[in-house]
mmCIF file of C-alpha atoms and ligand atoms in Angstrom:
data_model
loop_
_atom_site.group_PDB
_atom_site.id
_atom_site.type_symbol
_atom_site.label_atom_id
_atom_site.label_comp_id
_atom_site.label_asym_id
_atom_site.label_seq_id
_atom_site.Cartn_x
_atom_site.Cartn_y
_atom_site.Cartn_z
ATOM 1 C CA MET A 1 18.264 -19.598 -7.392
ATOM 2 C CA THR A 2 19.776 -19.009 -11.473
ATOM 3 C CA ALA A 3 20.639 -16.515 -12.939
ATOM 4 C CA ARG A 4 19.687 -15.418 -16.939
ATOM 5 C CA THR A 5 22.244 -15.462 -19.721
ATOM 6 C CA ASN A 6 22.811 -12.780 -21.913
ATOM 7 C CA GLU A 7 23.982 -12.916 -25.192
ATOM 8 C CA THR A 8 27.907 -12.565 -23.570
ATOM 9 C CA GLY A 9 27.930 -15.181 -21.777
ATOM 10 C CA ASP A 10 27.701 -13.049 -18.608
ATOM 11 C CA THR A 11 24.733 -14.097 -15.619
ATOM 12 C CA THR A 12 23.914 -11.175 -14.727
ATOM 13 C CA HIS A 13 21.411 -10.672 -11.053
ATOM 14 C CA ARG A 14 20.238 -7.044 -10.319
ATOM 15 C CA SER A 15 18.427 -6.157 -6.882
ATOM 16 C CA GLY A 16 16.921 -3.214 -5.541
ATOM 17 C CA PHE A 17 14.362 -1.437 -4.814
ATOM 18 C CA ALA A 18 11.789 0.701 -6.298
ATOM 19 C CA CYS A 19 8.361 2.537 -4.928
ATOM 20 C CA PHE A 20 5.634 3.864 -6.427
ATOM 21 C CA VAL A 21 4.562 7.736 -5.738
ATOM 22 C CA GLY A 22 1.600 9.356 -6.468
ATOM 23 C CA ARG A 23 -1.520 11.032 -5.032
ATOM 24 C CA PRO A 24 -4.609 8.960 -2.389
ATOM 25 C CA ASN A 25 -5.791 6.035 -4.635
ATOM 26 C CA ALA A 26 -3.742 6.077 -8.241
ATOM 27 C CA GLY A 27 -3.711 3.123 -7.582
ATOM 28 C CA LYS A 28 -0.482 1.938 -6.366
ATOM 29 C CA SER A 29 -0.428 -0.165 -3.900
ATOM 30 C CA THR A 30 -3.098 -2.210 -6.377
ATOM 31 C CA LEU A 31 -0.227 -1.952 -9.000
ATOM 32 C CA THR A 32 2.218 -3.801 -6.339
ATOM 33 C CA ASN A 33 0.337 -6.581 -5.435
ATOM 34 C CA ALA A 34 -0.157 -7.929 -8.954
ATOM 35 C CA LEU A 35 3.603 -6.895 -9.585
ATOM 36 C CA VAL A 36 4.532 -8.867 -6.674
ATOM 37 C CA GLY A 37 1.586 -12.144 -7.440
ATOM 38 C CA GLY A 38 -0.309 -12.222 -4.293
ATOM 39 C CA LYS A 39 -1.467 -9.798 -1.004
ATOM 40 C CA VAL A 40 1.402 -7.700 0.392
ATOM 41 C CA ALA A 41 -0.786 -4.274 0.457
ATOM 42 C CA ILE A 42 -4.668 -3.528 1.268
ATOM 43 C CA THR A 43 -5.881 -1.533 -1.707
ATOM 44 C CA SER A 44 -10.153 0.691 -1.661
ATOM 45 C CA SER A 45 -11.672 2.748 -2.897
ATOM 46 C CA ARG A 46 -10.828 5.329 0.310
ATOM 47 C CA PRO A 47 -8.524 8.296 -0.211
ATOM 48 C CA GLN A 48 -5.313 7.096 1.859
ATOM 49 C CA THR A 49 -5.638 3.158 1.840
ATOM 50 C CA THR A 50 -2.141 3.195 3.268
ATOM 51 C CA ARG A 51 -0.206 4.229 6.216
ATOM 52 C CA HIS A 52 3.098 2.382 6.614
ATOM 53 C CA ALA A 53 5.103 1.549 3.804
ATOM 54 C CA ILE A 54 5.594 -1.856 3.228
ATOM 55 C CA ARG A 55 7.810 -3.986 0.898
ATOM 56 C CA GLY A 56 6.521 -6.474 -1.809
ATOM 57 C CA ILE A 57 9.567 -9.010 -3.234
ATOM 58 C CA LEU A 58 9.395 -9.888 -6.392
ATOM 59 C CA SER A 59 12.464 -12.598 -7.124
ATOM 60 C CA ARG A 60 13.185 -13.693 -11.028
ATOM 61 C CA PRO A 61 15.413 -15.555 -12.378
ATOM 62 C CA ASP A 62 17.408 -11.991 -12.916
ATOM 63 C CA ALA A 63 16.389 -10.181 -10.446
ATOM 64 C CA GLN A 64 14.775 -9.923 -7.669
ATOM 65 C CA LEU A 65 12.779 -6.271 -7.167
ATOM 66 C CA VAL A 66 11.776 -5.007 -3.334
ATOM 67 C CA VAL A 67 8.885 -2.780 -4.373
ATOM 68 C CA VAL A 68 8.222 -0.053 -1.257
ATOM 69 C CA ASP A 69 4.304 0.215 -1.164
ATOM 70 C CA THR A 70 3.865 4.035 0.433
ATOM 71 C CA PRO A 71 0.591 6.170 1.452
ATOM 72 C CA GLY A 72 -0.023 8.215 -0.610
ATOM 73 C CA LEU A 73 1.632 11.817 -0.784
ATOM 74 C CA HIS A 74 -1.262 14.903 -0.154
ATOM 75 C CA LYS A 75 -2.295 18.241 1.411
ATOM 76 C CA PRO A 76 -1.972 16.770 5.136
ATOM 77 C CA ARG A 77 -4.844 17.929 7.515
ATOM 78 C CA THR A 78 -3.668 16.168 10.541
ATOM 79 C CA LEU A 79 -0.564 15.043 12.477
ATOM 80 C CA LEU A 80 -1.103 11.727 10.711
ATOM 81 C CA GLY A 81 -1.289 13.374 6.840
ATOM 82 C CA SER A 82 2.353 14.908 7.615
ATOM 83 C CA ARG A 83 3.505 11.421 8.602
ATOM 84 C CA LEU A 84 2.540 9.379 6.171
ATOM 85 C CA ASN A 85 3.832 12.884 3.398
ATOM 86 C CA ASP A 86 7.010 12.016 5.671
ATOM 87 C CA ILE A 87 6.858 8.307 4.948
ATOM 88 C CA VAL A 88 7.146 8.938 2.081
ATOM 89 C CA ARG A 89 9.842 11.721 1.306
ATOM 90 C CA GLU A 90 12.556 8.765 3.557
ATOM 91 C CA THR A 91 11.590 6.141 1.285
ATOM 92 C CA TRP A 92 12.324 8.265 -2.108
ATOM 93 C CA ALA A 93 15.578 8.398 -0.465
ATOM 94 C CA GLU A 94 15.653 4.686 -0.022
ATOM 95 C CA VAL A 95 15.354 3.616 -3.822
ATOM 96 C CA ASP A 96 16.559 2.901 -6.821
ATOM 97 C CA VAL A 97 13.978 4.090 -8.672
ATOM 98 C CA ILE A 98 10.526 5.574 -8.668
ATOM 99 C CA GLY A 99 7.625 5.187 -10.632
ATOM 100 C CA PHE A 100 5.026 8.455 -10.961
ATOM 101 C CA CYS A 101 1.862 6.752 -10.887
ATOM 102 C CA VAL A 102 -1.430 8.843 -12.158
ATOM 103 C CA PRO A 103 -5.161 6.812 -12.759
ATOM 104 C CA ALA A 104 -6.086 6.415 -16.510
ATOM 105 C CA ASP A 105 -10.203 7.932 -15.384
ATOM 106 C CA ALA A 106 -9.139 11.103 -14.004
ATOM 107 C CA PRO A 107 -7.614 13.651 -15.599
ATOM 108 C CA VAL A 108 -4.099 14.752 -14.272
ATOM 109 C CA GLY A 109 -4.449 17.929 -11.959
ATOM 110 C CA ARG A 110 -3.206 20.238 -9.404
ATOM 111 C CA GLY A 111 -2.157 17.035 -6.458
ATOM 112 C CA ASP A 112 -0.419 15.672 -9.756
ATOM 113 C CA GLU A 113 1.619 18.871 -9.770
ATOM 114 C CA PHE A 114 2.428 19.111 -6.164
ATOM 115 C CA ILE A 115 4.170 15.078 -5.874
ATOM 116 C CA VAL A 116 6.537 16.855 -9.076
ATOM 117 C CA ASN A 117 8.017 19.189 -8.217
ATOM 118 C CA GLU A 118 9.068 16.958 -5.857
ATOM 119 C CA LEU A 119 10.030 15.023 -7.415
ATOM 120 C CA ARG A 120 11.882 16.891 -9.728
ATOM 121 C CA THR A 121 15.201 17.084 -7.040
ATOM 122 C CA VAL A 122 14.725 13.356 -6.498
ATOM 123 C CA ALA A 123 14.515 12.879 -10.488
ATOM 124 C CA ARG A 124 18.571 14.262 -10.479
ATOM 125 C CA ARG A 125 19.728 11.248 -8.746
ATOM 126 C CA THR A 126 16.722 8.598 -9.208
ATOM 127 C CA PRO A 127 15.323 7.409 -11.999
ATOM 128 C CA VAL A 128 11.950 7.940 -12.400
ATOM 129 C CA LEU A 129 9.258 6.369 -14.388
ATOM 130 C CA GLY A 130 6.182 7.955 -15.592
ATOM 131 C CA VAL A 131 3.052 5.293 -14.643
ATOM 132 C CA VAL A 132 -0.629 5.505 -16.274
ATOM 133 C CA THR A 133 -2.145 2.867 -14.598
ATOM 134 C CA LYS A 134 -6.231 1.759 -14.060
ATOM 135 C CA THR A 135 -6.457 1.198 -18.561
ATOM 136 C CA ASP A 136 -9.258 -0.842 -18.087
ATOM 137 C CA LEU A 137 -11.917 1.948 -16.916
ATOM 138 C CA ALA A 138 -10.490 4.650 -19.751
ATOM 139 C CA PRO A 139 -10.539 4.298 -23.782
ATOM 140 C CA PRO A 140 -7.318 4.195 -25.463
ATOM 141 C CA ALA A 141 -8.167 8.332 -26.304
ATOM 142 C CA ALA A 142 -8.379 8.613 -22.593
ATOM 143 C CA VAL A 143 -5.238 7.328 -21.773
ATOM 144 C CA ALA A 144 -3.586 8.343 -24.601
ATOM 145 C CA GLU A 145 -4.344 12.366 -23.595
ATOM 146 C CA ARG A 146 -3.338 10.961 -20.247
ATOM 147 C CA LEU A 147 0.125 9.524 -20.935
ATOM 148 C CA THR A 148 1.002 13.145 -23.146
ATOM 149 C CA GLN A 149 -0.670 14.949 -19.578
ATOM 150 C CA LEU A 150 1.475 12.504 -18.219
ATOM 151 C CA SER A 151 5.033 13.943 -20.143
ATOM 152 C CA GLY A 152 3.901 16.877 -20.597
ATOM 153 C CA LEU A 153 4.733 16.945 -16.029
ATOM 154 C CA MET A 154 8.308 16.442 -16.145
ATOM 155 C CA ASP A 155 11.234 15.041 -18.068
ATOM 156 C CA PHE A 156 10.281 10.328 -17.255
ATOM 157 C CA ALA A 157 12.550 8.565 -18.595
ATOM 158 C CA GLU A 158 10.443 5.878 -19.566
ATOM 159 C CA ILE A 159 6.027 6.555 -20.009
ATOM 160 C CA VAL A 160 4.737 3.304 -19.946
ATOM 161 C CA PRO A 161 0.550 2.457 -18.836
ATOM 162 C CA CYS A 162 -1.016 -0.229 -17.402
ATOM 163 C CA SER A 163 -3.282 -2.443 -15.751
ATOM 164 C CA ALA A 164 -3.521 -3.570 -12.169
ATOM 165 C CA VAL A 165 -6.659 -5.527 -12.774
ATOM 166 C CA ASP A 166 -6.589 -6.820 -16.157
ATOM 167 C CA GLY A 167 -3.002 -7.189 -16.073
ATOM 168 C CA PHE A 168 -1.763 -5.421 -19.014
ATOM 169 C CA GLN A 169 1.589 -4.426 -19.302
ATOM 170 C CA VAL A 170 1.628 -5.013 -15.830
ATOM 171 C CA GLU A 171 5.197 -7.007 -16.488
ATOM 172 C CA THR A 172 6.477 -4.635 -18.952
ATOM 173 C CA VAL A 173 5.878 -2.423 -16.151
ATOM 174 C CA ALA A 174 8.182 -4.689 -14.128
ATOM 175 C CA ASP A 175 10.622 -5.343 -16.615
ATOM 176 C CA LEU A 176 11.490 -1.037 -16.786
ATOM 177 C CA LEU A 177 11.851 -1.056 -13.128
ATOM 178 C CA VAL A 178 14.725 -4.667 -13.171
ATOM 179 C CA ALA A 179 16.119 -2.611 -15.796
ATOM 180 C CA ARG A 180 17.182 0.762 -13.233
ATOM 181 C CA LEU A 181 18.229 -2.022 -10.369
ATOM 182 C CA PRO A 182 22.243 -2.872 -9.797
ATOM 183 C CA GLU A 183 23.346 -5.416 -10.244
ATOM 184 C CA GLY A 184 23.857 -7.614 -6.706
ATOM 185 C CA PRO A 185 22.399 -11.045 -5.174
ATOM 186 C CA PRO A 186 19.267 -10.851 -4.192
ATOM 187 C CA LEU A 187 18.555 -9.970 -0.617
ATOM 188 C CA TYR A 188 15.460 -11.943 0.147
ATOM 189 C CA PRO A 189 14.527 -15.899 0.514
ATOM 190 C CA ASP A 190 13.319 -17.027 -2.803
ATOM 191 C CA GLY A 191 9.755 -17.078 -2.701
ATOM 192 C CA GLU A 192 9.241 -14.492 0.419
ATOM 193 C CA LEU A 193 6.590 -12.071 -0.901
ATOM 194 C CA THR A 194 7.121 -8.936 1.994
ATOM 195 C CA ASP A 195 8.895 -8.806 4.917
ATOM 196 C CA GLU A 196 5.830 -7.346 6.975
ATOM 197 C CA PRO A 197 4.843 -8.588 10.825
ATOM 198 C CA GLU A 198 2.422 -11.391 10.460
ATOM 199 C CA THR A 199 0.087 -8.789 13.622
ATOM 200 C CA THR A 200 1.050 -6.247 10.308
ATOM 201 C CA LEU A 201 -0.686 -7.535 8.037
ATOM 202 C CA VAL A 202 -3.576 -9.448 10.358
ATOM 203 C CA ALA A 203 -4.084 -5.785 12.079
ATOM 204 C CA GLU A 204 -4.437 -4.166 7.703
ATOM 205 C CA LEU A 205 -6.863 -6.896 6.746
ATOM 206 C CA VAL A 206 -8.939 -6.204 9.836
ATOM 207 C CA ARG A 207 -8.883 -2.350 8.405
ATOM 208 C CA GLU A 208 -9.067 -3.589 4.673
ATOM 209 C CA ALA A 209 -12.508 -4.977 5.591
ATOM 210 C CA ALA A 210 -13.304 -2.289 8.470
ATOM 211 C CA LEU A 211 -13.265 0.326 5.044
ATOM 212 C CA GLU A 212 -15.427 -1.387 2.908
ATOM 213 C CA GLY A 213 -18.583 0.296 3.410
ATOM 214 C CA VAL A 214 -17.968 3.587 5.463
ATOM 215 C CA ARG A 215 -18.234 6.380 3.854
ATOM 216 C CA ASP A 216 -16.831 10.469 4.389
ATOM 217 C CA GLU A 217 -14.267 10.884 7.977
ATOM 218 C CA LEU A 218 -15.121 7.286 8.944
ATOM 219 C CA PRO A 219 -12.463 5.967 6.803
ATOM 220 C CA HIS A 220 -9.324 8.101 7.400
ATOM 221 C CA SER A 221 -10.822 8.112 11.814
ATOM 222 C CA LEU A 222 -10.116 3.910 11.325
ATOM 223 C CA ALA A 223 -7.160 2.210 12.911
ATOM 224 C CA VAL A 224 -6.533 -1.250 13.974
ATOM 225 C CA LEU A 225 -3.795 -2.695 16.569
ATOM 226 C CA VAL A 226 -3.994 -7.544 17.634
ATOM 227 C CA GLU A 227 -3.195 -7.734 20.212
ATOM 228 C CA GLU A 228 -1.990 -11.035 20.527
ATOM 229 C CA MET A 229 -2.229 -14.183 18.311
ATOM 230 C CA LEU A 230 -2.561 -17.434 20.382
ATOM 231 C CA PRO A 231 -2.559 -20.686 19.285
ATOM 232 C CA HIS A 232 -7.166 -21.962 20.346
ATOM 233 C CA GLU A 233 -6.936 -23.451 23.575
ATOM 234 C CA GLY A 234 -6.712 -27.641 22.841
ATOM 235 C CA ARG A 235 -6.982 -27.045 19.001
ATOM 236 C CA ASP A 236 -2.813 -27.296 17.391
ATOM 237 C CA ASP A 237 -4.972 -25.967 13.620
ATOM 238 C CA MET A 238 -6.483 -23.061 15.135
ATOM 239 C CA LEU A 239 -5.458 -19.605 16.420
ATOM 240 C CA ASP A 240 -7.163 -16.604 18.215
ATOM 241 C CA VAL A 241 -6.123 -13.482 17.307
ATOM 242 C CA HIS A 242 -6.909 -10.301 19.110
ATOM 243 C CA ALA A 243 -7.748 -6.970 17.596
ATOM 244 C CA ILE A 244 -9.149 -3.707 18.476
ATOM 245 C CA ILE A 245 -11.074 -1.155 15.730
ATOM 246 C CA TYR A 246 -9.633 2.352 16.239
ATOM 247 C CA VAL A 247 -12.370 5.151 16.221
ATOM 248 C CA GLU A 248 -12.222 8.833 16.589
ATOM 249 C CA ARG A 249 -15.477 9.208 18.508
ATOM 250 C CA GLN A 250 -18.266 7.735 19.872
ATOM 251 C CA SER A 251 -20.607 8.227 17.168
ATOM 252 C CA GLN A 252 -18.801 6.553 15.177
ATOM 253 C CA LYS A 253 -18.348 3.602 17.631
ATOM 254 C CA GLY A 254 -22.265 3.240 16.988
ATOM 255 C CA ILE A 255 -21.797 2.659 12.589
ATOM 256 C CA VAL A 256 -18.924 0.281 13.500
ATOM 257 C CA ILE A 257 -20.251 -2.127 15.499
ATOM 258 C CA GLY A 258 -24.070 -1.789 13.743
ATOM 259 C CA LYS A 259 -27.693 -2.571 14.907
ATOM 260 C CA GLY A 260 -27.446 -5.645 16.924
ATOM 261 C CA GLY A 261 -23.844 -5.675 15.774
ATOM 262 C CA ALA A 262 -24.070 -6.820 12.631
ATOM 263 C CA ARG A 263 -22.313 -3.980 10.926
ATOM 264 C CA LEU A 264 -18.945 -5.330 12.587
ATOM 265 C CA LYS A 265 -20.130 -9.363 12.640
ATOM 266 C CA HIS A 266 -19.584 -8.810 8.699
ATOM 267 C CA VAL A 267 -16.330 -6.922 9.018
ATOM 268 C CA GLY A 268 -15.175 -9.925 11.132
ATOM 269 C CA SER A 269 -16.266 -12.609 8.604
ATOM 270 C CA ALA A 270 -15.002 -10.560 6.039
ATOM 271 C CA ALA A 271 -11.185 -10.670 7.678
ATOM 272 C CA ARG A 272 -11.027 -13.597 8.745
ATOM 273 C CA ARG A 273 -12.036 -15.282 5.536
ATOM 274 C CA GLN A 274 -8.595 -13.025 4.131
ATOM 275 C CA ILE A 275 -6.541 -13.089 7.935
ATOM 276 C CA GLU A 276 -7.058 -17.284 7.095
ATOM 277 C CA ALA A 277 -5.619 -16.788 3.286
ATOM 278 C CA LEU A 278 -2.605 -15.562 4.660
ATOM 279 C CA LEU A 279 -2.253 -17.792 7.478
ATOM 280 C CA GLY A 280 -3.233 -20.823 6.123
ATOM 281 C CA THR A 281 -4.942 -21.525 9.564
ATOM 282 C CA LYS A 282 -7.945 -21.384 10.518
ATOM 283 C CA ILE A 283 -8.530 -18.325 12.994
ATOM 284 C CA TYR A 284 -10.873 -17.049 15.282
ATOM 285 C CA LEU A 285 -10.835 -13.455 15.863
ATOM 286 C CA ASP A 286 -11.786 -11.154 18.278
ATOM 287 C CA LEU A 287 -12.458 -7.922 17.588
ATOM 288 C CA HIS A 288 -13.686 -4.829 19.583
ATOM 289 C CA VAL A 289 -14.029 -1.130 19.263
ATOM 290 C CA SER A 290 -12.292 1.221 20.743
ATOM 291 C CA VAL A 291 -12.774 4.481 20.909
ATOM 292 C CA ALA A 292 -9.339 7.027 20.535
ATOM 293 C CA LYS A 293 -10.458 10.399 20.451
ATOM 294 C CA ASP A 294 -8.554 12.428 17.705
ATOM 295 C CA TRP A 295 -6.145 9.971 17.668
ATOM 296 C CA GLN A 296 -5.121 10.770 14.377
ATOM 297 C CA ARG A 297 -3.700 14.364 15.280
ATOM 298 C CA ASP A 298 -2.452 13.213 19.840
ATOM 299 C CA PRO A 299 1.498 11.857 19.828
ATOM 300 C CA ARG A 300 0.567 9.528 22.109
ATOM 301 C CA GLN A 301 -1.086 8.000 20.498
ATOM 302 C CA LEU A 302 -0.321 8.016 17.711
ATOM 303 C CA ARG A 303 3.402 6.352 18.857
ATOM 304 C CA LYS A 304 1.448 3.994 20.517
ATOM 305 C CA LEU A 305 -0.795 3.046 16.673
ATOM 306 C CA GLY A 306 3.106 2.367 15.376
ATOM 307 C CA PHE A 307 3.403 6.127 13.220
HETATM 308 N N1 LIG B 1 -10.072 -0.831 -12.708
HETATM 309 C C1 LIG B 1 -9.310 -0.760 -11.964
HETATM 310 N N2 LIG B 1 -8.948 -1.052 -10.435
HETATM 311 C C2 LIG B 1 -8.497 -0.498 -9.894
HETATM 312 C C3 LIG B 1 -6.430 -0.820 -9.995
HETATM 313 N N3 LIG B 1 -5.576 -1.291 -9.272
HETATM 314 C C4 LIG B 1 -6.683 0.377 -8.600
HETATM 315 N N4 LIG B 1 -7.476 0.261 -8.220
HETATM 316 C C5 LIG B 1 -8.443 0.094 -8.048
HETATM 317 O O1 LIG B 1 -8.183 1.837 -7.810
HETATM 318 C C6 LIG B 1 -8.625 2.019 -5.989
HETATM 319 C C7 LIG B 1 -7.457 2.251 -4.842
HETATM 320 O O2 LIG B 1 -6.787 1.035 -5.389
HETATM 321 P P1 LIG B 1 -5.588 1.680 -4.729
HETATM 322 O O3 LIG B 1 -4.937 0.594 -4.659
HETATM 323 O O4 LIG B 1 -5.704 1.373 -2.999
HETATM 324 O O5 LIG B 1 -4.781 2.650 -3.674
HETATM 325 P P2 LIG B 1 -3.919 3.735 -4.235
HETATM 326 O O6 LIG B 1 -3.057 4.610 -4.366
HETATM 327 O O7 LIG B 1 -2.915 2.896 -3.072
HETATM 328 O O8 LIG B 1 -4.004 3.906 -2.682
HETATM 329 P P3 LIG B 1 -3.990 5.261 -1.456
HETATM 330 O O9 LIG B 1 -3.490 4.199 0.081
HETATM 331 O O10 LIG B 1 -4.177 5.632 -0.415
HETATM 332 O O11 LIG B 1 -2.316 6.054 -1.081
HETATM 333 C C8 LIG B 1 -9.519 -0.042 -6.416
HETATM 334 O O12 LIG B 1 -10.578 0.621 -5.049
HETATM 335 C C9 LIG B 1 -9.050 -0.239 -6.709
HETATM 336 O O13 LIG B 1 -9.032 -1.405 -6.155
HETATM 337 C C10 LIG B 1 -6.702 -1.269 -11.942
HETATM 338 O O14 LIG B 1 -5.631 -0.779 -12.836
HETATM 339 N N5 LIG B 1 -7.971 -1.518 -12.504
HETATM 340 MG MG1 LIG B 2 -1.985 2.245 -1.112
#
């Protein structure tokens, strides 16, 4: 990898970690994917989609930026909820720069103030940028209003509006984050988009497909575990993927499976397309739905599911 030469002829290469924080649904994962230029994190219109600190890696000639995508910080109602908040706070302590995200299409509110209150302590040692996301969803006047509201929340190192969907200022966000990284050699090989194990990414893609079209409590109740990924018997160009979709109650099982299995079939083919794109190989996806009663509140089951 070549490093950029600055005006004085020195070559500097920066590398380090950034993370986005914000309430659920603020657009953190979508922005992470846009920065990295690939799908490392799943996204959905349901709140609390992200449940792991997934690292997305952006490698440029002058820098390597590792973006840690974290869950939305929220008022926890379950053991899972408080575990997710712990992940967020642990990540803050490990990164070189933080981006606090608020969406352009919704007013700044109590949830944002709650996060900012905690961020102020972190901001003493780690720079925090204010990011207004989803500018494509709001007229310029609303974006301007959001920028003003944001600047009233705390003393940010910078404030920047962007849209991960139409690409507006995504590169500026990258530049602002990179400017806060220490000098150093790349931490990951060039071209690597994430260090997340394939089984986790595959499980997430199944969960993303299963989240599509479900409402109320069900999105929170879904969890996916990939049990096995094996070469398909007699074929070297195909993988068998066995995954279990967990729900919390028997009644939810029926909803996920759908009439005559129709919904599950639809979820399976949507997930298969995404997994094939990720792995670059054909797959046979075997999906089962199973009840793990109240897993969000059960330490033993949470452990089994990787929390
Ligand atoms: N139009 C538009 N939609 C966006 C943009 N960024 C995110 N979204 C949508 O907003 C929703 C939430 O996005 P996510 O990236 O999953 O949000 P998040 O902050 O990671 O949410 P949690 O993981 O639940 O905390 C999804 O439906 C995205 O498609 C954007 O720049 N423009
Ligand atoms: Mg997310």
